[in-house]
Amino acid sequence: MRALPLRIRLTAWYFLVLCIAFGAFSLLAFFEVRGSIHSAVDEGLRDREAEIQELLEQHLPGEQIKRELMAGSRVRGEDDILQLADTRGEWSYSSASAVRYSLTFPTQTNSNEKFRVSTIYSKGMPLRILTGQIHAADQVYEVQIAAPMDDFYDAVNRFRLVLLFSVPILLLIASAGGYWLSKKAVAPVTEIARAAQLISERELSRRLPNPQTGDELQTLSEALNEMFGRLERAFKRVTQFTADASHELRTPVALMRTRTEVALRKQRSEAEYRETLFRIHQELERTSALIENLMTLARADSGSEPLQVAPINLNAILLEIWEPASLLAEGKSIQYDQRLPEMPVCVSGNPPSLRRLFLILIDNAVKYTSREGRISVVLNANDGAAVIEIRDTGVGIAPTDIPHIFERFYRADESRSRESGGTGLGLAIAKWITEAHQGKISVVSKVGEGSVFRVQMPLAE
Ligand code: ADP
């Protein structure tokens, strides 16, 4: 059943439900019609019995009762099937029709019941027959009144035939309608599936048809289109990242190749070889930093290694980086200071990542601040958040660059950044680390005056 197409399965279920419904309806209708006919006929029999009771209560002699009954039979004709007997055995009356159908009084009557109505067949004729005793004028009479049921049963049988023929035809028509409806209902799904098959990695911008029907199918195609949108963005990010990464790696490799080719072109002095090796070593260092950064971002993208966090004191982290940070600043005669509060500021964090985050920001501050400048790191806690600010008196960032500096490989000033060993990945990593700590990173900057990078993260409970 499961392997069959949905429209066939739907139709099969529909057919089954209809069979049960039509079957139940037919049985109910048939028995209801037959029951109604029986009640109507039984009522006629009881009326006749009441008439006879009335007659018997007139205290007439037996012969006169018989004459009255005979007169009644003449008026009623063939349909008057009646037998009446005086239980003292003095007289009895049988209408001509009663004789024809050889009615006989039952040998045993159920004394609890005054009258019993049943259906019997006599000489091929179905008869509805009332049997019982009438107590009238201090006497007991036995009575049998019957009504022929052939016409009624013919009508009931005709009704049964109509049901037997029409129900299967109706079932067939309804199932064909059900098949058509389910085919129509499933058609958009087939169309969506066909359109989805056409969306390949080369055509990720394609979207599924979005029928404005306001039903589940619209919801389905919208959900799928949103998913394709997310996939497209993720795919573009990956291809962009790969292209940018290869581009970044090509430059230092090309530089090293040129340097070695130039050096090998003729015999050089030891000093010249040393100089070349020194330059190549510098490039190699830059390249390994770049590879290290690329790997960090690739791991961040895959989400395979979520950061292990524990409650930590930010004061301690900043004290730990004091030495490398001031060494960096010292190299450019930049004044470096840290202002930490007395109270510990605790966040739930990953110490190596946080150290890396602050060092990226301090390293940038050093890179983009000229000699004799000043860098200060300030830690505060307010409104349930730890706030770390890295302020510098450097070159600042143009307002047009600010929205992009956290993007991968974005450099506001290409030549200056490259010159100072920048890979354009530092702030992207800083942003990822901050967000992995449920924090936010922002910058306020003025060209020529300096920048303030602010990292905010929720305080630990
Ligand atoms: P890079 O390796 O080039 O420094 P980043 O991602 O760390 O890459 O920074 C992106 C760009 O943002 C840099 O190229 C630089 O132009 C700008 N930038 C970052 N920090 C500062 C800062 N403290 N002062 C001025 N400009 C900055």
CSV table of C-alpha atoms and ligand atoms in Angstrom, one decimal:
chain,number,residue,atom,x,y,z
A,1,MET,CA,0.0,0.0,0.0
A,2,ARG,CA,2.8,2.4,0.9
A,3,ALA,CA,4.6,2.0,-2.4
A,4,LEU,CA,1.5,3.1,-4.4
A,5,PRO,CA,1.3,6.7,-5.5
A,6,LEU,CA,-0.4,9.0,-3.0
A,7,ARG,CA,-3.4,9.7,-5.2
A,8,ILE,CA,-4.1,6.0,-5.5
A,9,ARG,CA,-3.9,5.5,-1.8
A,10,LEU,CA,-6.1,8.5,-1.2
A,11,THR,CA,-8.7,7.2,-3.6
A,12,ALA,CA,-8.5,3.7,-2.1
A,13,TRP,CA,-9.2,5.1,1.4
A,14,TYR,CA,-12.0,7.3,0.0
A,15,PHE,CA,-13.5,4.2,-1.7
A,16,LEU,CA,-13.4,2.2,1.5
A,17,VAL,CA,-15.0,5.0,3.6
A,18,LEU,CA,-17.7,5.4,0.9
A,19,CYS,CA,-18.4,1.6,0.8
A,20,ILE,CA,-18.9,1.6,4.6
A,21,ALA,CA,-21.1,4.8,4.5
A,22,PHE,CA,-23.2,3.7,1.5
A,23,GLY,CA,-23.5,0.1,2.9
A,24,ALA,CA,-24.7,1.3,6.2
A,25,PHE,CA,-27.1,3.8,4.6
A,26,SER,CA,-28.6,1.1,2.3
A,27,LEU,CA,-29.1,-1.4,5.2
A,28,LEU,CA,-30.7,1.3,7.3
A,29,ALA,CA,-32.9,2.5,4.5
A,30,PHE,CA,-34.0,-1.0,3.6
A,31,PHE,CA,-34.9,-2.0,7.2
A,32,GLU,CA,-36.5,1.4,7.9
A,33,VAL,CA,-38.8,1.0,4.8
A,34,ARG,CA,-39.8,-2.5,5.7
A,35,GLY,CA,-40.3,-1.6,9.4
A,36,SER,CA,-42.6,1.3,8.4
A,37,ILE,CA,-44.7,-1.0,6.1
A,38,HIS,CA,-45.1,-3.5,8.9
A,39,SER,CA,-46.2,-0.8,11.4
A,40,ALA,CA,-48.8,0.5,8.9
A,41,VAL,CA,-50.2,-2.9,8.2
A,42,ASP,CA,-50.1,-3.9,11.9
A,43,GLU,CA,-52.1,-0.8,12.7
A,44,GLY,CA,-54.7,-1.9,10.1
A,45,LEU,CA,-54.9,-5.3,11.7
A,46,ARG,CA,-55.4,-3.8,15.2
A,47,ASP,CA,-58.1,-1.5,13.9
A,48,ARG,CA,-60.0,-4.5,12.4
A,49,GLU,CA,-59.5,-6.4,15.7
A,50,ALA,CA,-61.0,-3.4,17.6
A,51,GLU,CA,-64.0,-3.4,15.2
A,52,ILE,CA,-64.6,-7.1,16.0
A,53,GLN,CA,-64.3,-6.5,19.7
A,54,GLU,CA,-66.9,-3.8,19.4
A,55,LEU,CA,-69.2,-6.3,17.6
A,56,LEU,CA,-68.7,-9.0,20.1
A,57,GLU,CA,-69.5,-6.7,23.0
A,58,GLN,CA,-73.0,-6.2,21.7
A,59,HIS,CA,-74.1,-9.6,23.3
A,60,LEU,CA,-75.4,-10.8,19.9
A,61,PRO,CA,-76.2,-14.5,19.4
A,62,GLY,CA,-73.5,-16.5,17.5
A,63,GLU,CA,-75.4,-16.8,14.2
A,64,GLN,CA,-76.0,-13.0,14.1
A,65,ILE,CA,-72.3,-12.3,14.7
A,66,LYS,CA,-71.4,-14.6,11.8
A,67,ARG,CA,-73.9,-12.8,9.6
A,68,GLU,CA,-72.4,-9.4,10.5
A,69,LEU,CA,-68.9,-10.8,9.9
A,70,MET,CA,-70.0,-12.2,6.5
A,71,ALA,CA,-71.5,-8.8,5.5
A,72,GLY,CA,-68.2,-7.2,6.5
A,73,SER,CA,-66.2,-9.7,4.4
A,74,ARG,CA,-68.4,-9.0,1.4
A,75,VAL,CA,-67.7,-5.2,1.7
A,76,ARG,CA,-64.0,-5.8,2.2
A,77,GLY,CA,-63.7,-8.4,-0.5
A,78,GLU,CA,-60.7,-10.7,-0.9
A,79,ASP,CA,-58.5,-8.8,1.5
A,80,ASP,CA,-60.7,-9.7,4.5
A,81,ILE,CA,-58.7,-12.7,5.9
A,82,LEU,CA,-60.4,-13.4,9.1
A,83,GLN,CA,-61.1,-16.3,11.4
A,84,LEU,CA,-63.1,-16.1,14.7
A,85,ALA,CA,-64.1,-18.9,17.0
A,86,ASP,CA,-66.1,-19.1,20.1
A,87,THR,CA,-63.8,-20.9,22.6
A,88,ARG,CA,-66.8,-22.9,24.0
A,89,GLY,CA,-66.9,-24.5,20.6
A,90,GLU,CA,-70.4,-23.4,19.8
A,91,TRP,CA,-69.5,-21.6,16.5
A,92,SER,CA,-66.7,-20.3,14.4
A,93,TYR,CA,-66.3,-18.1,11.3
A,94,SER,CA,-63.8,-18.2,8.5
A,95,SER,CA,-63.9,-15.7,5.7
A,96,ALA,CA,-63.5,-17.1,2.1
A,97,SER,CA,-59.9,-15.7,1.9
A,98,ALA,CA,-59.0,-17.3,5.3
A,99,VAL,CA,-60.2,-20.6,3.9
A,100,ARG,CA,-58.2,-20.0,0.7
A,101,TYR,CA,-55.0,-19.5,2.7
A,102,SER,CA,-55.9,-22.4,5.1
A,103,LEU,CA,-55.4,-20.4,8.2
A,104,THR,CA,-55.4,-22.5,11.3
A,105,PHE,CA,-55.4,-21.4,14.9
A,106,PRO,CA,-52.1,-22.2,16.7
A,107,THR,CA,-52.5,-25.2,19.0
A,108,GLN,CA,-50.6,-23.4,21.7
A,109,THR,CA,-51.1,-19.7,22.4
A,110,ASN,CA,-48.9,-17.7,24.7
A,111,SER,CA,-51.1,-16.7,27.5
A,112,ASN,CA,-48.9,-13.7,28.4
A,113,GLU,CA,-49.6,-12.1,25.1
A,114,LYS,CA,-53.0,-10.8,24.2
A,115,PHE,CA,-52.1,-10.5,20.5
A,116,ARG,CA,-49.2,-11.7,18.5
A,117,VAL,CA,-48.3,-10.3,15.0
A,118,SER,CA,-46.0,-12.3,12.7
A,119,THR,CA,-45.3,-12.9,9.1
A,120,ILE,CA,-46.1,-16.3,7.6
A,121,TYR,CA,-46.1,-17.7,4.1
A,122,SER,CA,-49.2,-19.6,3.1
A,123,LYS,CA,-49.6,-21.0,-0.4
A,124,GLY,CA,-46.8,-18.8,-1.6
A,125,MET,CA,-48.4,-15.7,-0.2
A,126,PRO,CA,-46.7,-13.6,2.5
A,127,LEU,CA,-49.2,-12.8,5.2
A,128,ARG,CA,-48.9,-10.4,8.1
A,129,ILE,CA,-51.1,-12.2,10.7
A,130,LEU,CA,-52.5,-11.1,14.0
A,131,THR,CA,-53.5,-14.0,16.4
A,132,GLY,CA,-55.0,-13.6,19.8
A,133,GLN,CA,-58.0,-13.8,22.1
A,134,ILE,CA,-60.8,-11.3,22.5
A,135,HIS,CA,-62.5,-11.1,25.9
A,136,ALA,CA,-66.0,-9.7,25.3
A,137,ALA,CA,-69.5,-10.1,26.8
A,138,ASP,CA,-68.1,-12.6,29.5
A,139,GLN,CA,-66.7,-14.8,26.8
A,140,VAL,CA,-63.4,-15.6,25.1
A,141,TYR,CA,-63.0,-15.7,21.4
A,142,GLU,CA,-60.0,-16.7,19.3
A,143,VAL,CA,-59.2,-14.5,16.4
A,144,GLN,CA,-56.9,-14.4,13.5
A,145,ILE,CA,-56.8,-11.4,11.1
A,146,ALA,CA,-54.3,-11.3,8.3
A,147,ALA,CA,-53.3,-9.0,5.5
A,148,PRO,CA,-51.6,-10.0,2.2
A,149,MET,CA,-48.1,-8.5,1.9
A,150,ASP,CA,-47.3,-9.4,-1.7
A,151,ASP,CA,-47.7,-5.9,-3.1
A,152,PHE,CA,-45.7,-4.4,-0.2
A,153,TYR,CA,-43.0,-6.9,-0.4
A,154,ASP,CA,-42.8,-6.4,-4.2
A,155,ALA,CA,-42.2,-2.7,-3.5
A,156,VAL,CA,-39.6,-3.5,-0.9
A,157,ASN,CA,-37.8,-5.8,-3.3
A,158,ARG,CA,-37.9,-3.2,-6.0
A,159,PHE,CA,-36.3,-0.8,-3.5
A,160,ARG,CA,-33.7,-3.3,-2.6
A,161,LEU,CA,-32.9,-3.8,-6.3
A,162,VAL,CA,-32.6,-0.1,-6.9
A,163,LEU,CA,-30.2,0.1,-3.9
A,164,LEU,CA,-28.2,-2.9,-5.2
A,165,PHE,CA,-27.7,-1.4,-8.6
A,166,SER,CA,-27.4,2.3,-7.8
A,167,VAL,CA,-25.0,2.0,-4.8
A,168,PRO,CA,-22.2,0.4,-6.8
A,169,ILE,CA,-22.7,2.9,-9.6
A,170,LEU,CA,-22.7,5.8,-7.1
A,171,LEU,CA,-19.6,4.3,-5.5
A,172,LEU,CA,-17.8,4.2,-8.9
A,173,ILE,CA,-18.8,7.7,-9.8
A,174,ALA,CA,-17.8,9.0,-6.3
A,175,SER,CA,-14.4,7.1,-6.5
A,176,ALA,CA,-13.7,8.5,-9.9
A,177,GLY,CA,-14.5,12.0,-8.5
A,178,GLY,CA,-12.2,11.2,-5.5
A,179,TYR,CA,-9.4,10.1,-7.8
A,180,TRP,CA,-9.8,13.3,-9.9
A,181,LEU,CA,-9.8,15.4,-6.8
A,182,SER,CA,-6.7,13.7,-5.2
A,183,LYS,CA,-4.9,14.0,-8.5
A,184,LYS,CA,-5.7,17.7,-8.6
A,185,ALA,CA,-4.7,18.1,-5.0
A,186,VAL,CA,-1.4,16.3,-5.5
A,187,ALA,CA,-0.5,17.9,-8.8
A,188,PRO,CA,1.1,21.0,-7.2
A,189,VAL,CA,3.2,18.7,-5.1
A,190,THR,CA,4.4,16.9,-8.2
A,191,GLU,CA,5.1,20.3,-9.8
A,192,ILE,CA,7.0,21.5,-6.7
A,193,ALA,CA,9.1,18.3,-6.8
A,194,ARG,CA,9.8,18.7,-10.5
A,195,ALA,CA,10.8,22.3,-10.0
A,196,ALA,CA,13.0,21.3,-7.0
A,197,GLN,CA,14.8,18.8,-9.2
A,198,LEU,CA,15.8,21.6,-11.5
A,199,ILE,CA,17.5,23.5,-8.7
A,200,SER,CA,21.2,22.5,-8.9
A,201,GLU,CA,24.2,24.0,-7.4
A,202,ARG,CA,24.6,26.1,-10.6
A,203,GLU,CA,21.1,27.4,-10.4
A,204,LEU,CA,20.6,28.0,-6.7
A,205,SER,CA,18.9,31.3,-7.4
A,206,ARG,CA,16.0,29.5,-9.0
A,207,ARG,CA,12.9,29.3,-6.9
A,208,LEU,CA,9.8,27.1,-6.8
A,209,PRO,CA,6.5,28.4,-8.1
A,210,ASN,CA,4.6,30.0,-5.2
A,211,PRO,CA,0.9,29.5,-5.7
A,212,GLN,CA,-1.0,32.2,-3.8
A,213,THR,CA,-3.6,29.7,-2.6
A,214,GLY,CA,-3.3,30.4,1.1
A,215,ASP,CA,-3.2,26.7,1.8
A,216,GLU,CA,-0.6,24.1,3.0
A,217,LEU,CA,0.9,24.0,-0.5
A,218,GLN,CA,1.7,27.7,-0.4
A,219,THR,CA,3.3,27.2,3.1
A,220,LEU,CA,5.3,24.3,1.7
A,221,SER,CA,6.7,26.1,-1.3
A,222,GLU,CA,7.4,29.2,0.8
A,223,ALA,CA,9.2,27.1,3.4
A,224,LEU,CA,11.2,25.3,0.6
A,225,ASN,CA,12.0,28.7,-1.0
A,226,GLU,CA,13.3,30.1,2.3
A,227,MET,CA,15.4,27.0,2.7
A,228,PHE,CA,16.8,27.4,-0.9
A,229,GLY,CA,17.5,31.0,0.0
A,230,ARG,CA,19.5,30.0,3.1
A,231,LEU,CA,21.3,27.3,1.1
A,232,GLU,CA,22.1,29.8,-1.7
A,233,ARG,CA,23.5,32.3,0.8
A,234,ALA,CA,25.6,29.6,2.6
A,235,PHE,CA,26.8,28.3,-0.7
A,236,LYS,CA,27.8,31.7,-1.9
A,237,ARG,CA,29.6,32.4,1.4
A,238,VAL,CA,31.6,29.2,1.0
A,239,THR,CA,32.5,29.8,-2.7
A,240,GLN,CA,33.4,33.4,-1.8
A,241,PHE,CA,35.5,32.3,1.1
A,242,THR,CA,37.3,29.7,-1.0
A,243,ALA,CA,37.9,32.2,-3.8
A,244,ASP,CA,39.2,34.9,-1.3
A,245,ALA,CA,41.3,32.4,0.6
A,246,SER,CA,43.0,31.2,-2.6
A,247,HIS,CA,43.6,34.7,-3.7
A,248,GLU,CA,45.1,35.6,-0.3
A,249,LEU,CA,47.4,32.5,-0.4
A,250,ARG,CA,48.4,33.2,-4.0
A,251,THR,CA,50.0,36.6,-3.2
A,252,PRO,CA,52.6,35.4,-0.6
A,253,VAL,CA,53.4,32.3,-2.6
A,254,ALA,CA,53.9,34.4,-5.8
A,255,LEU,CA,56.1,36.7,-3.8
A,256,MET,CA,58.3,33.9,-2.4
A,257,ARG,CA,58.6,32.4,-5.9
A,258,THR,CA,59.7,35.7,-7.4
A,259,ARG,CA,62.2,36.2,-4.6
A,260,THR,CA,63.7,32.8,-5.0
A,261,GLU,CA,63.8,33.1,-8.8
A,262,VAL,CA,65.6,36.5,-8.6
A,263,ALA,CA,68.0,35.1,-6.0
A,264,LEU,CA,68.8,32.0,-8.1
A,265,ARG,CA,69.3,33.9,-11.3
A,266,LYS,CA,73.1,34.5,-10.5
A,267,GLN,CA,75.7,33.9,-7.8
A,268,ARG,CA,74.9,36.0,-4.7
A,269,SER,CA,76.8,37.1,-1.7
A,270,GLU,CA,76.0,35.5,1.7
A,271,ALA,CA,74.4,38.7,2.9
A,272,GLU,CA,72.1,38.7,-0.2
A,273,TYR,CA,71.1,35.1,0.5
A,274,ARG,CA,70.4,36.0,4.1
A,275,GLU,CA,68.3,38.9,3.1
A,276,THR,CA,66.2,36.8,0.7
A,277,LEU,CA,65.8,34.1,3.3
A,278,PHE,CA,64.7,36.7,5.9
A,279,ARG,CA,62.1,38.1,3.5
A,280,ILE,CA,60.9,34.5,2.7
A,281,HIS,CA,60.7,33.8,6.4
A,282,GLN,CA,58.6,36.9,6.9
A,283,GLU,CA,56.2,35.8,4.1
A,284,LEU,CA,56.0,32.3,5.6
A,285,GLU,CA,55.1,33.7,9.0
A,286,ARG,CA,52.4,35.8,7.4
A,287,THR,CA,51.1,32.8,5.4
A,288,SER,CA,51.0,30.6,8.4
A,289,ALA,CA,49.0,33.3,10.3
A,290,LEU,CA,46.7,33.4,7.4
A,291,ILE,CA,46.3,29.6,7.3
A,292,GLU,CA,45.7,29.6,11.0
A,293,ASN,CA,42.9,32.3,10.6
A,294,LEU,CA,41.3,30.5,7.7
A,295,MET,CA,41.2,27.3,9.7
A,296,THR,CA,39.6,29.1,12.6
A,297,LEU,CA,36.9,30.5,10.4
A,298,ALA,CA,36.4,27.2,8.6
A,299,ARG,CA,35.9,25.4,11.9
A,300,ALA,CA,33.6,28.2,13.1
A,301,ASP,CA,31.5,27.7,9.9
A,302,SER,CA,31.3,23.9,10.2
A,303,GLY,CA,30.2,24.4,13.8
A,304,SER,CA,31.8,21.0,14.6
A,305,GLU,CA,33.6,22.2,17.6
A,306,PRO,CA,31.4,24.4,19.8
A,307,LEU,CA,33.3,26.5,22.3
A,308,GLN,CA,33.6,25.0,25.7
A,309,VAL,CA,32.6,27.7,28.2
A,310,ALA,CA,32.9,28.0,31.9
A,311,PRO,CA,32.5,31.0,34.3
A,312,ILE,CA,35.7,33.1,34.1
A,313,ASN,CA,36.9,36.4,35.5
A,314,LEU,CA,37.6,38.9,32.7
A,315,ASN,CA,40.0,40.8,34.9
A,316,ALA,CA,42.2,37.8,35.0
A,317,ILE,CA,42.1,37.3,31.2
A,318,LEU,CA,43.0,41.0,30.6
A,319,LEU,CA,45.9,40.8,33.2
A,320,GLU,CA,47.2,37.7,31.3
A,321,ILE,CA,47.4,39.6,28.0
A,322,TRP,CA,48.9,42.6,29.6
A,323,GLU,CA,52.5,41.5,28.8
A,324,PRO,CA,52.1,40.5,25.1
A,325,ALA,CA,49.9,43.6,24.5
A,326,SER,CA,52.3,46.0,26.1
A,327,LEU,CA,55.2,44.4,24.1
A,328,LEU,CA,53.3,44.9,20.9
A,329,ALA,CA,52.7,48.6,21.8
A,330,GLU,CA,56.3,49.1,23.0
A,331,GLY,CA,57.5,48.0,19.5
A,332,LYS,CA,55.9,51.2,18.2
A,333,SER,CA,56.5,53.4,21.3
A,334,ILE,CA,52.8,53.4,21.9
A,335,GLN,CA,51.5,54.1,25.4
A,336,TYR,CA,49.4,51.2,26.6
A,337,ASP,CA,47.3,51.0,29.7
A,338,GLN,CA,44.5,48.9,31.1
A,339,ARG,CA,41.8,50.1,33.5
A,340,LEU,CA,40.2,47.2,35.4
A,341,PRO,CA,37.5,47.5,38.1
A,342,GLU,CA,38.2,46.2,41.7
A,343,MET,CA,35.3,43.8,41.5
A,344,PRO,CA,35.7,40.7,39.4
A,345,VAL,CA,33.7,40.8,36.1
A,346,CYS,CA,32.6,37.2,35.4
A,347,VAL,CA,31.3,35.9,32.1
A,348,SER,CA,30.7,32.5,30.9
A,349,GLY,CA,33.5,32.1,28.4
A,350,ASN,CA,36.3,30.2,26.7
A,351,PRO,CA,39.6,31.7,28.0
A,352,PRO,CA,41.8,30.9,24.9
A,353,SER,CA,39.2,32.4,22.6
A,354,LEU,CA,38.7,35.5,24.7
A,355,ARG,CA,42.5,36.1,24.9
A,356,ARG,CA,42.6,35.8,21.1
A,357,LEU,CA,39.7,38.2,20.7
A,358,PHE,CA,41.3,40.9,22.9
A,359,LEU,CA,44.7,40.4,21.2
A,360,ILE,CA,43.2,40.8,17.8
A,361,LEU,CA,41.6,44.1,18.8
A,362,ILE,CA,44.8,45.3,20.6
A,363,ASP,CA,47.0,44.2,17.6
A,364,ASN,CA,44.7,46.2,15.3
A,365,ALA,CA,44.9,49.2,17.5
A,366,VAL,CA,48.7,49.0,17.4
A,367,LYS,CA,48.8,48.4,13.7
A,368,TYR,CA,46.6,51.4,12.9
A,369,THR,CA,48.0,53.8,15.4
A,370,SER,CA,51.1,55.8,14.6
A,371,ARG,CA,54.1,56.0,16.9
A,372,GLU,CA,53.7,57.9,20.1
A,373,GLY,CA,50.0,57.2,20.1
A,374,ARG,CA,48.0,55.8,23.0
A,375,ILE,CA,45.9,52.6,23.5
A,376,SER,CA,43.8,51.9,26.6
A,377,VAL,CA,41.7,48.9,27.5
A,378,VAL,CA,38.8,49.5,29.8
A,379,LEU,CA,36.7,46.9,31.5
A,380,ASN,CA,33.3,47.7,33.1
A,381,ALA,CA,30.2,45.9,34.1
A,382,ASN,CA,26.8,47.5,33.7
A,383,ASP,CA,23.2,46.5,32.9
A,384,GLY,CA,24.0,42.8,33.3
A,385,ALA,CA,26.8,43.0,30.7
A,386,ALA,CA,30.5,43.0,30.8
A,387,VAL,CA,31.8,45.9,28.5
A,388,ILE,CA,35.4,45.9,27.2
A,389,GLU,CA,36.5,48.9,25.3
A,390,ILE,CA,39.8,49.1,23.3
A,391,ARG,CA,40.5,52.7,22.5
A,392,ASP,CA,43.2,54.0,20.3
A,393,THR,CA,44.4,57.3,18.9
A,394,GLY,CA,45.0,55.9,15.5
A,395,VAL,CA,44.0,56.6,11.9
A,396,GLY,CA,40.3,55.9,12.5
A,397,ILE,CA,37.9,54.3,10.1
A,398,ALA,CA,35.9,56.1,7.4
A,399,PRO,CA,32.1,55.9,7.9
A,400,THR,CA,31.7,54.1,4.6
A,401,ASP,CA,34.1,51.3,5.8
A,402,ILE,CA,32.6,50.8,9.2
A,403,PRO,CA,29.7,48.6,8.0
A,404,HIS,CA,32.2,46.3,6.2
A,405,ILE,CA,35.2,45.9,8.5
A,406,PHE,CA,33.8,42.8,10.2
A,407,GLU,CA,33.4,41.1,6.8
A,408,ARG,CA,36.0,38.5,5.8
A,409,PHE,CA,39.0,39.8,3.8
A,410,TYR,CA,37.7,43.3,4.0
A,411,ARG,CA,40.4,45.9,4.4
A,412,ALA,CA,39.7,49.6,4.7
A,413,ASP,CA,43.1,50.6,3.5
A,414,GLU,CA,44.4,47.6,1.5
A,415,SER,CA,48.1,48.8,1.2
A,416,ARG,CA,48.4,49.9,4.8
A,417,SER,CA,46.8,46.7,6.1
A,418,ARG,CA,48.9,44.4,4.0
A,419,GLU,CA,52.0,46.3,4.9
A,420,SER,CA,51.3,45.8,8.6
A,421,GLY,CA,50.8,42.1,8.1
A,422,GLY,CA,46.9,42.2,8.1
A,423,THR,CA,45.0,39.4,6.5
A,424,GLY,CA,41.5,41.0,6.6
A,425,LEU,CA,40.3,38.2,8.8
A,426,GLY,CA,41.0,39.5,12.3
A,427,LEU,CA,37.7,41.3,12.9
A,428,ALA,CA,35.7,38.5,11.3
A,429,ILE,CA,37.2,36.1,13.9
A,430,ALA,CA,36.7,38.7,16.7
A,431,LYS,CA,33.0,38.9,15.7
A,432,TRP,CA,32.6,35.2,15.6
A,433,ILE,CA,34.2,34.8,19.1
A,434,THR,CA,32.0,37.5,20.5
A,435,GLU,CA,28.8,36.1,19.0
A,436,ALA,CA,29.8,32.6,20.2
A,437,HIS,CA,29.7,34.2,23.7
A,438,GLN,CA,26.3,35.6,23.1
A,439,GLY,CA,27.9,39.1,22.9
A,440,LYS,CA,28.0,42.0,20.5
A,441,ILE,CA,30.9,43.9,19.0
A,442,SER,CA,30.7,47.5,17.7
A,443,VAL,CA,32.9,50.3,16.8
A,444,VAL,CA,32.9,54.1,17.0
A,445,SER,CA,35.5,55.8,15.1
A,446,LYS,CA,36.6,59.2,13.7
A,447,VAL,CA,39.1,59.5,10.9
A,448,GLY,CA,42.4,61.0,12.1
A,449,GLU,CA,41.3,60.8,15.8
A,450,GLY,CA,41.0,57.1,16.6
A,451,SER,CA,38.6,54.3,17.2
A,452,VAL,CA,36.9,52.6,20.1
A,453,PHE,CA,36.0,48.9,19.7
A,454,ARG,CA,33.4,47.8,22.2
A,455,VAL,CA,32.7,44.2,23.1
A,456,GLN,CA,29.7,43.4,25.3
A,457,MET,CA,28.8,40.0,26.7
A,458,PRO,CA,26.3,38.9,29.3
A,459,LEU,CA,27.6,38.5,32.9
A,460,ALA,CA,27.7,35.0,34.3
A,461,GLU,CA,24.9,34.2,36.8
B,1,ADP,P1,43.4,43.3,9.0
B,1,ADP,O1,44.1,42.0,9.1
B,1,ADP,O2,43.5,43.9,7.7
B,1,ADP,O3,43.7,44.2,10.1
B,1,ADP,P2,40.9,43.1,10.2
B,1,ADP,O4,39.7,42.2,9.9
B,1,ADP,O5,41.5,42.9,11.6
B,1,ADP,O6,41.9,42.9,9.1
B,1,ADP,O7,40.4,44.6,10.1
B,1,ADP,C1,39.7,45.0,8.9
B,1,ADP,C2,39.9,46.4,8.6
B,1,ADP,O8,39.4,47.3,9.6
B,1,ADP,C3,41.4,46.7,8.5
B,1,ADP,O9,41.9,46.5,7.3
B,1,ADP,C4,41.5,48.2,8.9
B,1,ADP,O10,41.3,49.0,7.7
B,1,ADP,C5,40.2,48.4,9.8
B,1,ADP,N1,40.6,48.4,11.2
B,1,ADP,C6,40.5,47.5,12.1
B,1,ADP,N2,40.9,47.9,13.3
B,1,ADP,C7,41.2,49.2,13.2
B,1,ADP,C8,41.6,50.2,14.1
B,1,ADP,N3,41.8,50.0,15.4
B,1,ADP,N4,41.9,51.5,13.6
B,1,ADP,C9,41.6,51.7,12.3
B,1,ADP,N5,41.2,50.8,11.4
B,1,ADP,C10,41.0,49.6,11.8
